[in-house]
C-alpha positions as protocol buffer text, in pm:
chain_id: "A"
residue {
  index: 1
  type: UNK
  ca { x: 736 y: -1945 z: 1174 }
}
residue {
  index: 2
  type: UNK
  ca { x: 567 y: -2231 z: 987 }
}
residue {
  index: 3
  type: UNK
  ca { x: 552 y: -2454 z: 682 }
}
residue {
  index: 4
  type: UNK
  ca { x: 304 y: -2421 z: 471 }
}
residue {
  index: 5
  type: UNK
  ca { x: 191 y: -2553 z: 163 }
}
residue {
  index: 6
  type: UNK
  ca { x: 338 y: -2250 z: 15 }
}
residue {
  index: 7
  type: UNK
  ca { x: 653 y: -2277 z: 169 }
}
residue {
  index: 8
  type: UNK
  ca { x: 835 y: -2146 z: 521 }
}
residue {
  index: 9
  type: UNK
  ca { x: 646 y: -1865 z: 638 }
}
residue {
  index: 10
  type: UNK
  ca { x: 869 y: -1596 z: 742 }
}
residue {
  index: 11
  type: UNK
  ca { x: 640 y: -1252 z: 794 }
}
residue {
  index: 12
  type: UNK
  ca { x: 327 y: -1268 z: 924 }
}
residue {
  index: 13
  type: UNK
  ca { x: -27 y: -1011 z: 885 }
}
residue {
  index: 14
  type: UNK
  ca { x: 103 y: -825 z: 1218 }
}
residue {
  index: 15
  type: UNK
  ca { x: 512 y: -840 z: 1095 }
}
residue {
  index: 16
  type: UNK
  ca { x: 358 y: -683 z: 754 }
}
residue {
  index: 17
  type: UNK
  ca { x: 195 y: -442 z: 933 }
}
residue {
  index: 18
  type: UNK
  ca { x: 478 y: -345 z: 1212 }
}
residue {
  index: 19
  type: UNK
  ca { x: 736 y: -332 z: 887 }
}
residue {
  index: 20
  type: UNK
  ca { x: 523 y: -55 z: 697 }
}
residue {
  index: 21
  type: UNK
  ca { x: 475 y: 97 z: 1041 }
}
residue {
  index: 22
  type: UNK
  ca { x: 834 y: 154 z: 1071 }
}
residue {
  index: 23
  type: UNK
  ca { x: 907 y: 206 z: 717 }
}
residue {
  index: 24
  type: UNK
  ca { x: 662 y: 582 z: 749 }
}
residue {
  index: 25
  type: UNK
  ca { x: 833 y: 671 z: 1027 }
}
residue {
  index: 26
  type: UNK
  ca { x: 1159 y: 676 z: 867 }
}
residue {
  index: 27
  type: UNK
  ca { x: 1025 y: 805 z: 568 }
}
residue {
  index: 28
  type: UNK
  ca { x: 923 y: 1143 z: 774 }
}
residue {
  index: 29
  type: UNK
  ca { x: 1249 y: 1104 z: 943 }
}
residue {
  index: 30
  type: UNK
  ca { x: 1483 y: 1093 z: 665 }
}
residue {
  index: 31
  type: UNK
  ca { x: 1275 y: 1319 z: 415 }
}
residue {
  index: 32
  type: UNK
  ca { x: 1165 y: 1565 z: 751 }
}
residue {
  index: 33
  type: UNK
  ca { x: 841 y: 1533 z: 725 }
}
residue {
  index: 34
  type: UNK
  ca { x: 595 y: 1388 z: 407 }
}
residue {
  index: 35
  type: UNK
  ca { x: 487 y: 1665 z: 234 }
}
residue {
  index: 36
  type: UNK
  ca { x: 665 y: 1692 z: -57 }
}
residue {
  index: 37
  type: UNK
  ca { x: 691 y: 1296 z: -69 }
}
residue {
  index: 38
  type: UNK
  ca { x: 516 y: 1115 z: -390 }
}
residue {
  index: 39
  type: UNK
  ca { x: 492 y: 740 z: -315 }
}
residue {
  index: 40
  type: UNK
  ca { x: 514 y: 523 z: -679 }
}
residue {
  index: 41
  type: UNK
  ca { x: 397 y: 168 z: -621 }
}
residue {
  index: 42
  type: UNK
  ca { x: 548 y: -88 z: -852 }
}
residue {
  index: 43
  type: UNK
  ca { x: 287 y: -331 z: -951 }
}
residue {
  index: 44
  type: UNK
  ca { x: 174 y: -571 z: -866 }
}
residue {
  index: 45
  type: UNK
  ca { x: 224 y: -570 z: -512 }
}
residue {
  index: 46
  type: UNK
  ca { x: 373 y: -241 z: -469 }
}
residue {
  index: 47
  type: UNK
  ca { x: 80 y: -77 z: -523 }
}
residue {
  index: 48
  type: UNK
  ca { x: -79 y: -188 z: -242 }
}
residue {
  index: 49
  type: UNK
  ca { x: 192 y: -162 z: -33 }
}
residue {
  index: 50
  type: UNK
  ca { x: 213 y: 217 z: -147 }
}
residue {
  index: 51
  type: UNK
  ca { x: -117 y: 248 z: -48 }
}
residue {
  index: 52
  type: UNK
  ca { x: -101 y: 149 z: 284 }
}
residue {
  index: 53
  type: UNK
  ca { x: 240 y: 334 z: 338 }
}
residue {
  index: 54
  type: UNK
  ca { x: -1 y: 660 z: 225 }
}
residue {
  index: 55
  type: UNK
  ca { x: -266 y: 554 z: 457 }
}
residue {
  index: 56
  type: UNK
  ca { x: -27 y: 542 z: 757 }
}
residue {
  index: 57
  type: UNK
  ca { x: 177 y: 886 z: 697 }
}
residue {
  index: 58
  type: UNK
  ca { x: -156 y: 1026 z: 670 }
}
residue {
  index: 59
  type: UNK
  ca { x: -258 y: 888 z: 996 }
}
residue {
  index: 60
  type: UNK
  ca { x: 53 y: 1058 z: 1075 }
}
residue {
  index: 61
  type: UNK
  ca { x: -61 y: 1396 z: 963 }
}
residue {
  index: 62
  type: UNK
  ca { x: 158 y: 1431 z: 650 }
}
residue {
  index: 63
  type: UNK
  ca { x: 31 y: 1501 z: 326 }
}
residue {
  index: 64
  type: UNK
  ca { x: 150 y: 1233 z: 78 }
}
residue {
  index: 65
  type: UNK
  ca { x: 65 y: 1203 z: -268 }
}
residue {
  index: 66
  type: UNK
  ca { x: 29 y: 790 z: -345 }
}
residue {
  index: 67
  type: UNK
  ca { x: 5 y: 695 z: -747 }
}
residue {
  index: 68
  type: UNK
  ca { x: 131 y: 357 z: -947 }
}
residue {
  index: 69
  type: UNK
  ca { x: 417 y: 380 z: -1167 }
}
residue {
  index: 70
  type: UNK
  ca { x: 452 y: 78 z: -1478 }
}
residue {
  index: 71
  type: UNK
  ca { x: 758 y: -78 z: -1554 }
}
residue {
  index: 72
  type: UNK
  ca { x: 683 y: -307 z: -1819 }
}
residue {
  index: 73
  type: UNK
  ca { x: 755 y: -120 z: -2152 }
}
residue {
  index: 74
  type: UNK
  ca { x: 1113 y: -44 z: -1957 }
}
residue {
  index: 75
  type: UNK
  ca { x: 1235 y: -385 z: -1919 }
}
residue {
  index: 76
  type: UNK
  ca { x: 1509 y: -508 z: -2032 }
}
residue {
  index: 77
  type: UNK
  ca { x: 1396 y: -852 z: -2008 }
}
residue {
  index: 78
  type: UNK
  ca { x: 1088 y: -861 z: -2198 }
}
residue {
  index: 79
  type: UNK
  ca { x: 1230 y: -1119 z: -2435 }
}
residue {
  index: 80
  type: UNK
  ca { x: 1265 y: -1354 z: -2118 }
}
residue {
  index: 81
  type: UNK
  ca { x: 880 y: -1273 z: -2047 }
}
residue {
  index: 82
  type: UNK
  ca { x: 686 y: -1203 z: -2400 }
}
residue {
  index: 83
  type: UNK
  ca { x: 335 y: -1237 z: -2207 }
}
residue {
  index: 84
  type: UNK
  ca { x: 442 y: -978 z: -1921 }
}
residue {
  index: 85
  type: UNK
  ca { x: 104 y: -694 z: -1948 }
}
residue {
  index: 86
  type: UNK
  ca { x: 136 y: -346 z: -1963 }
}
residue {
  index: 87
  type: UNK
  ca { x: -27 y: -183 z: -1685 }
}
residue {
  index: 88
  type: UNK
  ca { x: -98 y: 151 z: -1583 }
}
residue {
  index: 89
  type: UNK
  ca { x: 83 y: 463 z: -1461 }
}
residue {
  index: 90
  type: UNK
  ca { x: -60 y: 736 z: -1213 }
}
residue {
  index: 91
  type: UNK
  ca { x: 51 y: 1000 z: -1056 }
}
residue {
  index: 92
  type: UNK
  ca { x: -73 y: 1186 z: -805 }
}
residue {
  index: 93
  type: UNK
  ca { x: -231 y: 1550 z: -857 }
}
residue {
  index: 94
  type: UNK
  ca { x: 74 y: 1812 z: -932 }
}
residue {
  index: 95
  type: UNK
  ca { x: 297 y: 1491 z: -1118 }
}
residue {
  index: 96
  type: UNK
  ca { x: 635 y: 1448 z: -954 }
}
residue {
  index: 97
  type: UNK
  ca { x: 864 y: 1726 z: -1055 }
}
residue {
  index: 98
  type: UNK
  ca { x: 1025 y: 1868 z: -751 }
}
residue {
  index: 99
  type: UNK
  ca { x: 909 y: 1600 z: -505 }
}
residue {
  index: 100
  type: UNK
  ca { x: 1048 y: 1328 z: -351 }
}
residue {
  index: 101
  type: UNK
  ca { x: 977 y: 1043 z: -478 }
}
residue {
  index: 102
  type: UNK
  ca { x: 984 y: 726 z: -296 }
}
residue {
  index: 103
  type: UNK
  ca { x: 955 y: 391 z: -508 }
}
residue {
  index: 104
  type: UNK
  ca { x: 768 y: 109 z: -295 }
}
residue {
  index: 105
  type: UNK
  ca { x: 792 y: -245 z: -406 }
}
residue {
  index: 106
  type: UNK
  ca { x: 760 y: -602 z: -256 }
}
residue {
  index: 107
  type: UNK
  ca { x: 1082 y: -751 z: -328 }
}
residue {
  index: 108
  type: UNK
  ca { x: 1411 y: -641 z: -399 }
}
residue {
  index: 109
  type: UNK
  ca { x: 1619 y: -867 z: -583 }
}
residue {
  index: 110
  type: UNK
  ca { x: 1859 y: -799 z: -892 }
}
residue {
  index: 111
  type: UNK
  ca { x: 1754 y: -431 z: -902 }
}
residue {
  index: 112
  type: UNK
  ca { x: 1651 y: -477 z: -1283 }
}
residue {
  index: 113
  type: UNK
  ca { x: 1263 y: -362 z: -1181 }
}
residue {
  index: 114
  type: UNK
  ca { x: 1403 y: -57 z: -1009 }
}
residue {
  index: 115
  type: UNK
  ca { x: 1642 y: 29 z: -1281 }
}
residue {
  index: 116
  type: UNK
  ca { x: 1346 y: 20 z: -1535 }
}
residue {
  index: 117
  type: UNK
  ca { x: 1091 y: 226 z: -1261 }
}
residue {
  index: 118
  type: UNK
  ca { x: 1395 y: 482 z: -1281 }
}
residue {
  index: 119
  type: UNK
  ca { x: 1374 y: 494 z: -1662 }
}
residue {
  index: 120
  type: UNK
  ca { x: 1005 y: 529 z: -1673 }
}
residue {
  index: 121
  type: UNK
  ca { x: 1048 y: 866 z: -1405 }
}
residue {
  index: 122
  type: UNK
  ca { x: 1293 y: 982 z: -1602 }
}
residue {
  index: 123
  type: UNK
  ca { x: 993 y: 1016 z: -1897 }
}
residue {
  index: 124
  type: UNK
  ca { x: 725 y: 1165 z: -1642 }
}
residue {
  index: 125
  type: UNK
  ca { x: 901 y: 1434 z: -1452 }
}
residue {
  index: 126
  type: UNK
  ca { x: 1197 y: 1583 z: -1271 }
}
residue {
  index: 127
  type: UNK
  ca { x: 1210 y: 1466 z: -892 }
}
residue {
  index: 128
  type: UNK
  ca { x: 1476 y: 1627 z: -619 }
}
residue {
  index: 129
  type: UNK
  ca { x: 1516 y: 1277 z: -542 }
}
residue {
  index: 130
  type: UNK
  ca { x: 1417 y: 943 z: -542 }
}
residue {
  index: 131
  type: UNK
  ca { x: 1443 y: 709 z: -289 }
}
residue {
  index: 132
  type: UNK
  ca { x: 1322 y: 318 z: -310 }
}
residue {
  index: 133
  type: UNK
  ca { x: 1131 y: 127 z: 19 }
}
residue {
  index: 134
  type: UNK
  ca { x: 1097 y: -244 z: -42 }
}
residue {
  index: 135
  type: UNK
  ca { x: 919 y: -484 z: 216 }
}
residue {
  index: 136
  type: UNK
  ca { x: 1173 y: -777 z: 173 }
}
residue {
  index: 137
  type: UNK
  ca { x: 1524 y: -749 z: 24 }
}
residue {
  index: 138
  type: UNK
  ca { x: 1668 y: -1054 z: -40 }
}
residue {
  index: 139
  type: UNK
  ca { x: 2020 y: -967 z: -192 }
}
residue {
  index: 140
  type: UNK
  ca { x: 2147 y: -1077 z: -519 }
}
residue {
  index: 141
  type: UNK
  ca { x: 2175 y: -781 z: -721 }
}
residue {
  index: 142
  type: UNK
  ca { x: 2318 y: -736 z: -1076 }
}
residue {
  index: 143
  type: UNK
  ca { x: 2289 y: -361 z: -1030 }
}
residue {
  index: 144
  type: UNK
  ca { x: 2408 y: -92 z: -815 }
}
residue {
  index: 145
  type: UNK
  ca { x: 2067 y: -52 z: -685 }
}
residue {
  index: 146
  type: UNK
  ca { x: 2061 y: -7 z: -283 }
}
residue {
  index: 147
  type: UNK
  ca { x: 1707 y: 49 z: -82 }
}
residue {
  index: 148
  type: UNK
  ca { x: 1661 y: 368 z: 131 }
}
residue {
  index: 149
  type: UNK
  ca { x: 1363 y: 158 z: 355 }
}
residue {
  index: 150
  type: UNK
  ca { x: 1358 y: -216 z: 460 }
}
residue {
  index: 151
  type: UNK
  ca { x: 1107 y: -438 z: 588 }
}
residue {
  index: 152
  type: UNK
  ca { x: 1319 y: -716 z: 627 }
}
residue {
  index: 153
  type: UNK
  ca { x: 1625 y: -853 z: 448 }
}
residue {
  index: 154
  type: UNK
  ca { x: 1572 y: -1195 z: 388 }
}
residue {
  index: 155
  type: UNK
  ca { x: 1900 y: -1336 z: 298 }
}
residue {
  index: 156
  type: UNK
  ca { x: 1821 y: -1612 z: 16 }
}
residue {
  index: 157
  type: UNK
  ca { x: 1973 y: -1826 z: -196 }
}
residue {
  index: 158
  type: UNK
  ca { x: 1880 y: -1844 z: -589 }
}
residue {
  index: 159
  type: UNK
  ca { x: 1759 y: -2111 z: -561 }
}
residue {
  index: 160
  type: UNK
  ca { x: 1472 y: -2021 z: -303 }
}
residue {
  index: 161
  type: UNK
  ca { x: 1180 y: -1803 z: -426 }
}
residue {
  index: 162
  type: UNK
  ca { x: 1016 y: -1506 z: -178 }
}
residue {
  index: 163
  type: UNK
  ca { x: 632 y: -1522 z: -228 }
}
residue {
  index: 164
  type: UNK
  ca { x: 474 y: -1191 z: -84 }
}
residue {
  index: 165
  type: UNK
  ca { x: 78 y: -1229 z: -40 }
}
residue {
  index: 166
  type: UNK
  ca { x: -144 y: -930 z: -2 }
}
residue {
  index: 167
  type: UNK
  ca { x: -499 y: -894 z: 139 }
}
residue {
  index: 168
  type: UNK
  ca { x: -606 y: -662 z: -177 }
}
residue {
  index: 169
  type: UNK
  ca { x: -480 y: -922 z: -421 }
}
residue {
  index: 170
  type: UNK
  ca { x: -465 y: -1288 z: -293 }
}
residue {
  index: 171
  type: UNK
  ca { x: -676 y: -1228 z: 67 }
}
residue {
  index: 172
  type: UNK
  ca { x: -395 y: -1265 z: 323 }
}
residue {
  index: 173
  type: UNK
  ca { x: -49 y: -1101 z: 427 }
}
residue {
  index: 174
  type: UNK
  ca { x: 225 y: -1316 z: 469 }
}
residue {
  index: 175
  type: UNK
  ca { x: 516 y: -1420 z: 346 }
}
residue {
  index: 176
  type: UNK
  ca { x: 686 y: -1708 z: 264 }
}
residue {
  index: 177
  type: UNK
  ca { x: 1026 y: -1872 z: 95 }
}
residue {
  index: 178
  type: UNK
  ca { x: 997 y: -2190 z: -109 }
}
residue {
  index: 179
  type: UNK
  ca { x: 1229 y: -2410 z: -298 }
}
residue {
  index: 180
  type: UNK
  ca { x: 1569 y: -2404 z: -219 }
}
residue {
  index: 181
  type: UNK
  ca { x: 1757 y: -2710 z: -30 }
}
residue {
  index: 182
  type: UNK
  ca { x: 1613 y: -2810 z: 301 }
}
């Protein structure tokens, strides 16, 4: 893929697209069928990609409930990031007790947003189960924190920063890795 001024491009609009494509499918697989799944987008980016992860299992004909879950009042690392905005929480109709619940976000990397997502479902319901889908991991975790559904893993250094761009919030999809040595 190529350079730009944001850095190596690595996923493209139609990679994006064929990732979350593949990502529904095994959502239905593993969970047989969508019914009882509750998709939680992380913001900022996981909400969108939540949304278009509801839009395609309901292309699919399965009835998915799609909400926004915030993790900011759960981190642990607020003192690292005193300007970081609360946002909002919704849930679909009928909450999340009993569900499945799968947690979508952009980027895995030390698990520390996906510990505090946990925390924050642990204070709205009961789920059978909760399961994570992230569009790039990238390694590096501090926690035991392993994802259920992969886009792509991106292996990175620290160094290197993953920069996911969505249409509903910067007007393109791609992504890209900057820094790092070249």
């Amino acid at each position: 893929m190529a350079d730009t001024p944001a850095g190596r491009q690595v996923l493209g609009e139609a990679d994006i697209a064929r990732s979350l494509t593949r990502i529904a499918h095994e959502i239905i697989e593993r969970n047989e069928g969508g019914d009882n799944v509750v998709l939680l987008g992380i913001p900022t980016r996981g909400t969108p990609l939540a949304n278009r992860l509801g839009d395609i299992l309901r292309e699919l004909g399965e009835n998915v409930g799609v909400g926004a879950i915030d993790t900011v009042p759960y981190r642990d690392d607020l003192h690292r990031h005193p300007t970081m905005t609360i946002g909002r929480t919704t849930l679909p109709d009928g909450g999340i007790d009993d569900t499945t619940v799968v947690l979508v976000d952009d980027v895995l990397f030390s698990g520390r947003t996906i510990r505090a997502a946990l925390e924050a479902i642990a204070d709205l319901g009961r789920p059978a189960k909760v399961q994570l889908a992230v569009l790039i991991d990238r390694g590096h975790r501090e926690l035991p924190i392993r994802p259920d559904f992969v886009g792509k893993n991106l292996p990175t250094s620290r160094s290197e920063q993953v920069k996911v761009l969505l249409k509903e919030i910067d007007g393109e999809d791609t992504v890209n890795i900057a820094g790092g040595e070249k």
